[in-house]
XYZ file of N, CA and C in Angstrom:
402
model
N -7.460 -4.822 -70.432
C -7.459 -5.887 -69.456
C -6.052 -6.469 -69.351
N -5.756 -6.555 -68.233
C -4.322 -7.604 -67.841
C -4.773 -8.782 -66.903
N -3.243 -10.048 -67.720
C -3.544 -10.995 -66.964
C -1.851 -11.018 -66.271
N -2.260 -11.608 -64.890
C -0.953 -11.613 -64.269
C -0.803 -13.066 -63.256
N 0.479 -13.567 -63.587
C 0.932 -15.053 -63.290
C 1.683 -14.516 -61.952
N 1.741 -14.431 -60.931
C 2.892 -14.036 -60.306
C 3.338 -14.784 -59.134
N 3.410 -16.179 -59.794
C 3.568 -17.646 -58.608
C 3.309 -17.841 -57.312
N 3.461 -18.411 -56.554
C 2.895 -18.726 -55.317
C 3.005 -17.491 -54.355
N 2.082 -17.290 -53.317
C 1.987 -16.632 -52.696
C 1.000 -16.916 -51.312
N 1.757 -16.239 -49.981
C 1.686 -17.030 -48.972
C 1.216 -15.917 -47.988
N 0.517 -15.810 -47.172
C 0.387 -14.810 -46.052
C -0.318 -13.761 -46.565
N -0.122 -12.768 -45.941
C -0.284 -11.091 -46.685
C -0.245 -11.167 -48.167
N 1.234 -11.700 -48.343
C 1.436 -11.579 -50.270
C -0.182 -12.300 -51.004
N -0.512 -13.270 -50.269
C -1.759 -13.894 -50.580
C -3.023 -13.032 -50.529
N -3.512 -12.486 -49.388
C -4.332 -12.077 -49.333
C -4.453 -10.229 -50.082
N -3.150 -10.183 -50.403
C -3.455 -8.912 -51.335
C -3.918 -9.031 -52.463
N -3.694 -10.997 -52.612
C -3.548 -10.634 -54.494
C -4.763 -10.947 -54.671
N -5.668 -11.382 -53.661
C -6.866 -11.940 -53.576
C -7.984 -10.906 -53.544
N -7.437 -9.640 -53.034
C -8.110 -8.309 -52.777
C -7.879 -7.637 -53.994
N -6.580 -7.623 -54.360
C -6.952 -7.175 -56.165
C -6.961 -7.523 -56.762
N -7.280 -8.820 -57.375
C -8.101 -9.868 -58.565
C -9.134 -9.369 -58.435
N -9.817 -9.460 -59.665
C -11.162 -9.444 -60.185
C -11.589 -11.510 -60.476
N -10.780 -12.146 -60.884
C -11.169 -13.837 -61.271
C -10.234 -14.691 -60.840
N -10.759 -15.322 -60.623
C -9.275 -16.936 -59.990
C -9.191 -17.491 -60.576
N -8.089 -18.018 -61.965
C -8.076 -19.170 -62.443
C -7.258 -19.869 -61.499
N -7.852 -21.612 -61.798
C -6.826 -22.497 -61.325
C -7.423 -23.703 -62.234
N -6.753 -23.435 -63.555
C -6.679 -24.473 -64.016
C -5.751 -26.084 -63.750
N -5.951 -26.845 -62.656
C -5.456 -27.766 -62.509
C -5.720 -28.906 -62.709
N -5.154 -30.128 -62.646
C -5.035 -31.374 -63.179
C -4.732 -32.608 -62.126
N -4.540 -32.033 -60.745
C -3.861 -33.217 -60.187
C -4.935 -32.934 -58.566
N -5.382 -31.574 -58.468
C -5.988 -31.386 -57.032
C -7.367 -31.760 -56.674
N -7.431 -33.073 -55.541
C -8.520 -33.501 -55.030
C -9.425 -32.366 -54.811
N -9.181 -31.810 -53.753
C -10.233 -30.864 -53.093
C -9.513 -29.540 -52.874
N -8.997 -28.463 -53.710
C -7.748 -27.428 -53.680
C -8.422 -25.991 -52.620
N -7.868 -26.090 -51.314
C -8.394 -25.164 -50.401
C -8.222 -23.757 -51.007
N -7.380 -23.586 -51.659
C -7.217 -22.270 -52.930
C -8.702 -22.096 -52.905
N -9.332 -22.479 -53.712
C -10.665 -22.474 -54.406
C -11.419 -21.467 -53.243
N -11.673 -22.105 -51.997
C -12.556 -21.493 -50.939
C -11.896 -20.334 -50.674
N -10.450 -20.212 -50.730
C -9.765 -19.036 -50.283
C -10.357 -17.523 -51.372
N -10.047 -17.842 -52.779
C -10.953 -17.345 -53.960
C -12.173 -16.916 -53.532
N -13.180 -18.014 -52.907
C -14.534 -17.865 -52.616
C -14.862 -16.524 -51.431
N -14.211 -16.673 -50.671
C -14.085 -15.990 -49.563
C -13.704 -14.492 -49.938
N -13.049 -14.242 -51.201
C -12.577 -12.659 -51.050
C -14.077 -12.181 -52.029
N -14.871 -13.316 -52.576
C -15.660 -13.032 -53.393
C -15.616 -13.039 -54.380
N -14.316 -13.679 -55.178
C -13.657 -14.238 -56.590
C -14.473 -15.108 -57.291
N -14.560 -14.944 -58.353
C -15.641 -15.809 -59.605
C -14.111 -16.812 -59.790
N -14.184 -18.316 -59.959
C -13.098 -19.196 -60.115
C -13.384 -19.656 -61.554
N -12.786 -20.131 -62.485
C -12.480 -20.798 -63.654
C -11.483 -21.859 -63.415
N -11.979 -23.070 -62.995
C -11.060 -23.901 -62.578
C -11.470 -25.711 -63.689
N -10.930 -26.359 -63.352
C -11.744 -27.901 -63.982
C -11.945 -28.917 -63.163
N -12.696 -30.069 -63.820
C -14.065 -30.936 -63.070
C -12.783 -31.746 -63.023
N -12.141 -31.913 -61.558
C -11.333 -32.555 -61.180
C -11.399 -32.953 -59.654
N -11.065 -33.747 -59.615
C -11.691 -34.568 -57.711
C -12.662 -33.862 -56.954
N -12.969 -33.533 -56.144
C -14.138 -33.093 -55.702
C -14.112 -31.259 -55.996
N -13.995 -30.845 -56.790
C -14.020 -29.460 -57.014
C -15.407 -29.463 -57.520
N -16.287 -30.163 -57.985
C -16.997 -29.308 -58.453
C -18.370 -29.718 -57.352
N -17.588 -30.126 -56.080
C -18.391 -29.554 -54.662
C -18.188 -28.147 -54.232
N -17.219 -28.280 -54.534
C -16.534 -26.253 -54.385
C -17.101 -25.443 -55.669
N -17.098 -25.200 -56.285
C -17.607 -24.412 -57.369
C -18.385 -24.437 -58.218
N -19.643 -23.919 -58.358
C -20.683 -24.912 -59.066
C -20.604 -23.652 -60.432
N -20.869 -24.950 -61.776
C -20.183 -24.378 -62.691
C -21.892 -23.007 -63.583
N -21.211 -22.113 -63.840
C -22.018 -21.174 -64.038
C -22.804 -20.045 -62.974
N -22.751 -20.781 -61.813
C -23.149 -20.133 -60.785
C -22.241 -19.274 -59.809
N -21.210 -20.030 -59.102
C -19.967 -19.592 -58.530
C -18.714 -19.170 -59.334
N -18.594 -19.744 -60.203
C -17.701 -19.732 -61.381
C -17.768 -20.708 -62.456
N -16.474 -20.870 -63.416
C -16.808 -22.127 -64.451
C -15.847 -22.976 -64.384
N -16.385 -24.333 -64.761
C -15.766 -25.662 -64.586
C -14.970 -25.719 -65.790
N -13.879 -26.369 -66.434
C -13.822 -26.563 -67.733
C -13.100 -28.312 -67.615
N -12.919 -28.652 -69.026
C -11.922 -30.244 -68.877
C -10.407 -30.017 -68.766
N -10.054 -30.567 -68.123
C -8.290 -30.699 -67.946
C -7.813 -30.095 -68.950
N -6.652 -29.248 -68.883
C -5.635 -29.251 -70.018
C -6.492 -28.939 -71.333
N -7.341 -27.982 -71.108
C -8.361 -27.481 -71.769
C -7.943 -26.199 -72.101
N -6.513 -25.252 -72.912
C -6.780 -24.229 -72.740
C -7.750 -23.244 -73.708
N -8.162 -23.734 -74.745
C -9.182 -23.217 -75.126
C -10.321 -22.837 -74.047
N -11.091 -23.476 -73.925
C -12.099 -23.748 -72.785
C -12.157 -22.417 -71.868
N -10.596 -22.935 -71.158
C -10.093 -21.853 -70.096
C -10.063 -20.641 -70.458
N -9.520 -20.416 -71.578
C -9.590 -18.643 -72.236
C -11.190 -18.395 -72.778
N -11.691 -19.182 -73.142
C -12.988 -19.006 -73.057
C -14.341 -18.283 -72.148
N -14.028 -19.187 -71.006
C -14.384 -18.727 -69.733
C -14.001 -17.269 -69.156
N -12.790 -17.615 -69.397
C -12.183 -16.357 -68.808
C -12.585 -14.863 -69.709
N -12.310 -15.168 -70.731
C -13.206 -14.020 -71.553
C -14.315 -13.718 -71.239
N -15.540 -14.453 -70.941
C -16.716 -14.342 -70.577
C -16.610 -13.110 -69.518
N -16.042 -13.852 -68.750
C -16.045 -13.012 -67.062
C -15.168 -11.693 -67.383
N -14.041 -11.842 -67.906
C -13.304 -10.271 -68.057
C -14.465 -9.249 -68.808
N -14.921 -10.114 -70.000
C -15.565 -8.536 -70.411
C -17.107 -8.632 -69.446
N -17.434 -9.129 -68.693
C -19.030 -8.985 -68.043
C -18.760 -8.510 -66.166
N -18.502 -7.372 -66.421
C -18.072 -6.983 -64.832
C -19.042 -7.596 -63.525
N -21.064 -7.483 -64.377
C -21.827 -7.579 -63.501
C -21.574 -9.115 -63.201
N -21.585 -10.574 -64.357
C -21.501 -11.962 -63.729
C -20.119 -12.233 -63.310
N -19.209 -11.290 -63.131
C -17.937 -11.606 -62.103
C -18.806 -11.375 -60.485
N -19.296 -10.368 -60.734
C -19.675 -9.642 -59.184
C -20.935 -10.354 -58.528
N -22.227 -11.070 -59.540
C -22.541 -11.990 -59.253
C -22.297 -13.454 -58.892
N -21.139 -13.925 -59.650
C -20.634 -15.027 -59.240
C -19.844 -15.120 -58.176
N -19.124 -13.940 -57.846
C -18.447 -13.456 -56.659
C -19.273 -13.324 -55.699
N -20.718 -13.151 -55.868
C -20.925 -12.633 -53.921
C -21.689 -14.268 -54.020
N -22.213 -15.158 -55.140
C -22.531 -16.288 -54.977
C -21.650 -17.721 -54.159
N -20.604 -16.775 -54.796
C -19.347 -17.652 -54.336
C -18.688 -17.684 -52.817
N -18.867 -16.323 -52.314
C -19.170 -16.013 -51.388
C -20.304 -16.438 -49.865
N -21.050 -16.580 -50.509
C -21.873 -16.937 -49.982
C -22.308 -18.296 -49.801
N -22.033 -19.258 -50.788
C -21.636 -20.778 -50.678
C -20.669 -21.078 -49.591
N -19.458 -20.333 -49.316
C -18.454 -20.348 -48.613
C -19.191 -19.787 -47.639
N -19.941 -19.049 -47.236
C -20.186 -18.973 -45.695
C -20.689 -20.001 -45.373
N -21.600 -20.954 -46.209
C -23.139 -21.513 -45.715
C -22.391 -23.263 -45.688
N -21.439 -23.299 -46.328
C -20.893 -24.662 -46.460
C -19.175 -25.094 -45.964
N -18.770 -23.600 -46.221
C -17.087 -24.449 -46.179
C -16.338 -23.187 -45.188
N -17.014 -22.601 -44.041
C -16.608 -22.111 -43.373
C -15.636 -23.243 -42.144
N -14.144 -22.760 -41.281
C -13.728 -23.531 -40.320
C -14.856 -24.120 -39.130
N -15.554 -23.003 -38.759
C -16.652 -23.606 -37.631
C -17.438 -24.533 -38.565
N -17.785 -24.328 -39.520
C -19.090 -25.299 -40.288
C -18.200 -27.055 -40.649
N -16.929 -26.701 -40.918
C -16.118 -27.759 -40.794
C -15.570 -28.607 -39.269
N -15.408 -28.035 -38.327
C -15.499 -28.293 -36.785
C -16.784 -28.963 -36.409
N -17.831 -28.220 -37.013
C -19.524 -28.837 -36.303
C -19.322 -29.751 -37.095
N -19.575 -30.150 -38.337
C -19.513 -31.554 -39.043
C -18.465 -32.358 -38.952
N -17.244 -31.933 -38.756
C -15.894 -33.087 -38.187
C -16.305 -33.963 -36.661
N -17.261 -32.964 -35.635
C -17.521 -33.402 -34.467
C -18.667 -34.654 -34.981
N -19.525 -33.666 -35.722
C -20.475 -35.290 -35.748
C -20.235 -36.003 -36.572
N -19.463 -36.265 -37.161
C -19.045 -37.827 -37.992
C -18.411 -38.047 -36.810
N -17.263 -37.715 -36.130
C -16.464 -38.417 -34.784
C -17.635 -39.023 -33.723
N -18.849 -38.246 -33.800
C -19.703 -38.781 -32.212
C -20.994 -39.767 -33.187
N -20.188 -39.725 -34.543
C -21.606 -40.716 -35.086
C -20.586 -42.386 -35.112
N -19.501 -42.023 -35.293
C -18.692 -43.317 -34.946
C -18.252 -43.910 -33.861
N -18.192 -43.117 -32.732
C -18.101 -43.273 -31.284
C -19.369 -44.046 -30.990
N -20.263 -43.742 -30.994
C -21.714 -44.480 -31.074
C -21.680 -45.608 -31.884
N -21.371 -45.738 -32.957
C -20.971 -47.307 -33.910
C -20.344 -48.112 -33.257
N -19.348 -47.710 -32.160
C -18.515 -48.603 -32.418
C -18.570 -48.602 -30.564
N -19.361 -48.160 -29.845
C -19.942 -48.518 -28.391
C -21.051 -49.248 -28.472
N -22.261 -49.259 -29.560
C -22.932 -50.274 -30.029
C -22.281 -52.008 -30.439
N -20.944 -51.425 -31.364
C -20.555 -52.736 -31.749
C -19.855 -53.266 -30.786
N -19.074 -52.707 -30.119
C -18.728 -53.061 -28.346
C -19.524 -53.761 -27.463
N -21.038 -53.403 -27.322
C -21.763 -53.992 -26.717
C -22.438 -55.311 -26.982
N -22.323 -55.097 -28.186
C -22.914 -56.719 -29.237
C -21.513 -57.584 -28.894
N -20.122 -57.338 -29.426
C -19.329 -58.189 -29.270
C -19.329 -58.832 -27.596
N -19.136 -58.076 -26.729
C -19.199 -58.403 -25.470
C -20.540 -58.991 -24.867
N -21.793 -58.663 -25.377
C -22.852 -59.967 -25.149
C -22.775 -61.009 -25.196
């Protein structure tokens, strides 16, 4: 087994490395909601990431991938062991992960729900329009 660090990556360089990973870590410490994560989800990547701002709306732990605590690297090599030696719960957590990402955090599924919070406040606030002006 190899592990490989090979810093940021943007475009194509991105989506190759996403096509040949087998796991996504992103052990981080500072990211609210890290669009990484869904990007992971989407190639069908099992994530090992931690219970940090809303991530663990993105990745539910054991199912899609695993959660761990901050600055945890025990934890993290932990996890990650799990999944390197178990090919089948990478490939399960991968098409789970997958499939969360169609049903929840797709751009159109984000467009239909951005529209109705906008037309549920447009309505709030033509209601509260109408009260003030009575």
């Amino acid at each position: 087994q190899q592990v490989y660090y090979e810093g940021r990556k943007l475009g194509s360089e991105k989506e190759f490395a996403f096509k040949n990973a087998d796991i996504f870590a992103f052990p981080t410490y500072e990211d609210c909601f890290p669009l990484v994560l869904l990007e992971a989800m989407s190639f069908s990547k099992p994530a090992v990431t931690t219970f940090e701002g809303g991530i663990q709306d993105i990745v539910e732990d054991g199912i899609t991938g695993f959660l761990v605590t901050q600055k945890n690297a025990e934890a993290l090599s932990d996890k990650l062991e799990i999944l390197i030696k178990n090919t089948e719960l990478r490939r399960q957590m991968g098409k789970s992960g997958r499939r969360k990402y169609k049903e929840e955090f797709t751009l159109n599924i984000f467009e239909n729900e951005m529209a109705d919070i906008l037309q549920q406040v447009i309505k709030k606030n033509r209601y509260a329009a109408k009260i003030l002006h009575s």
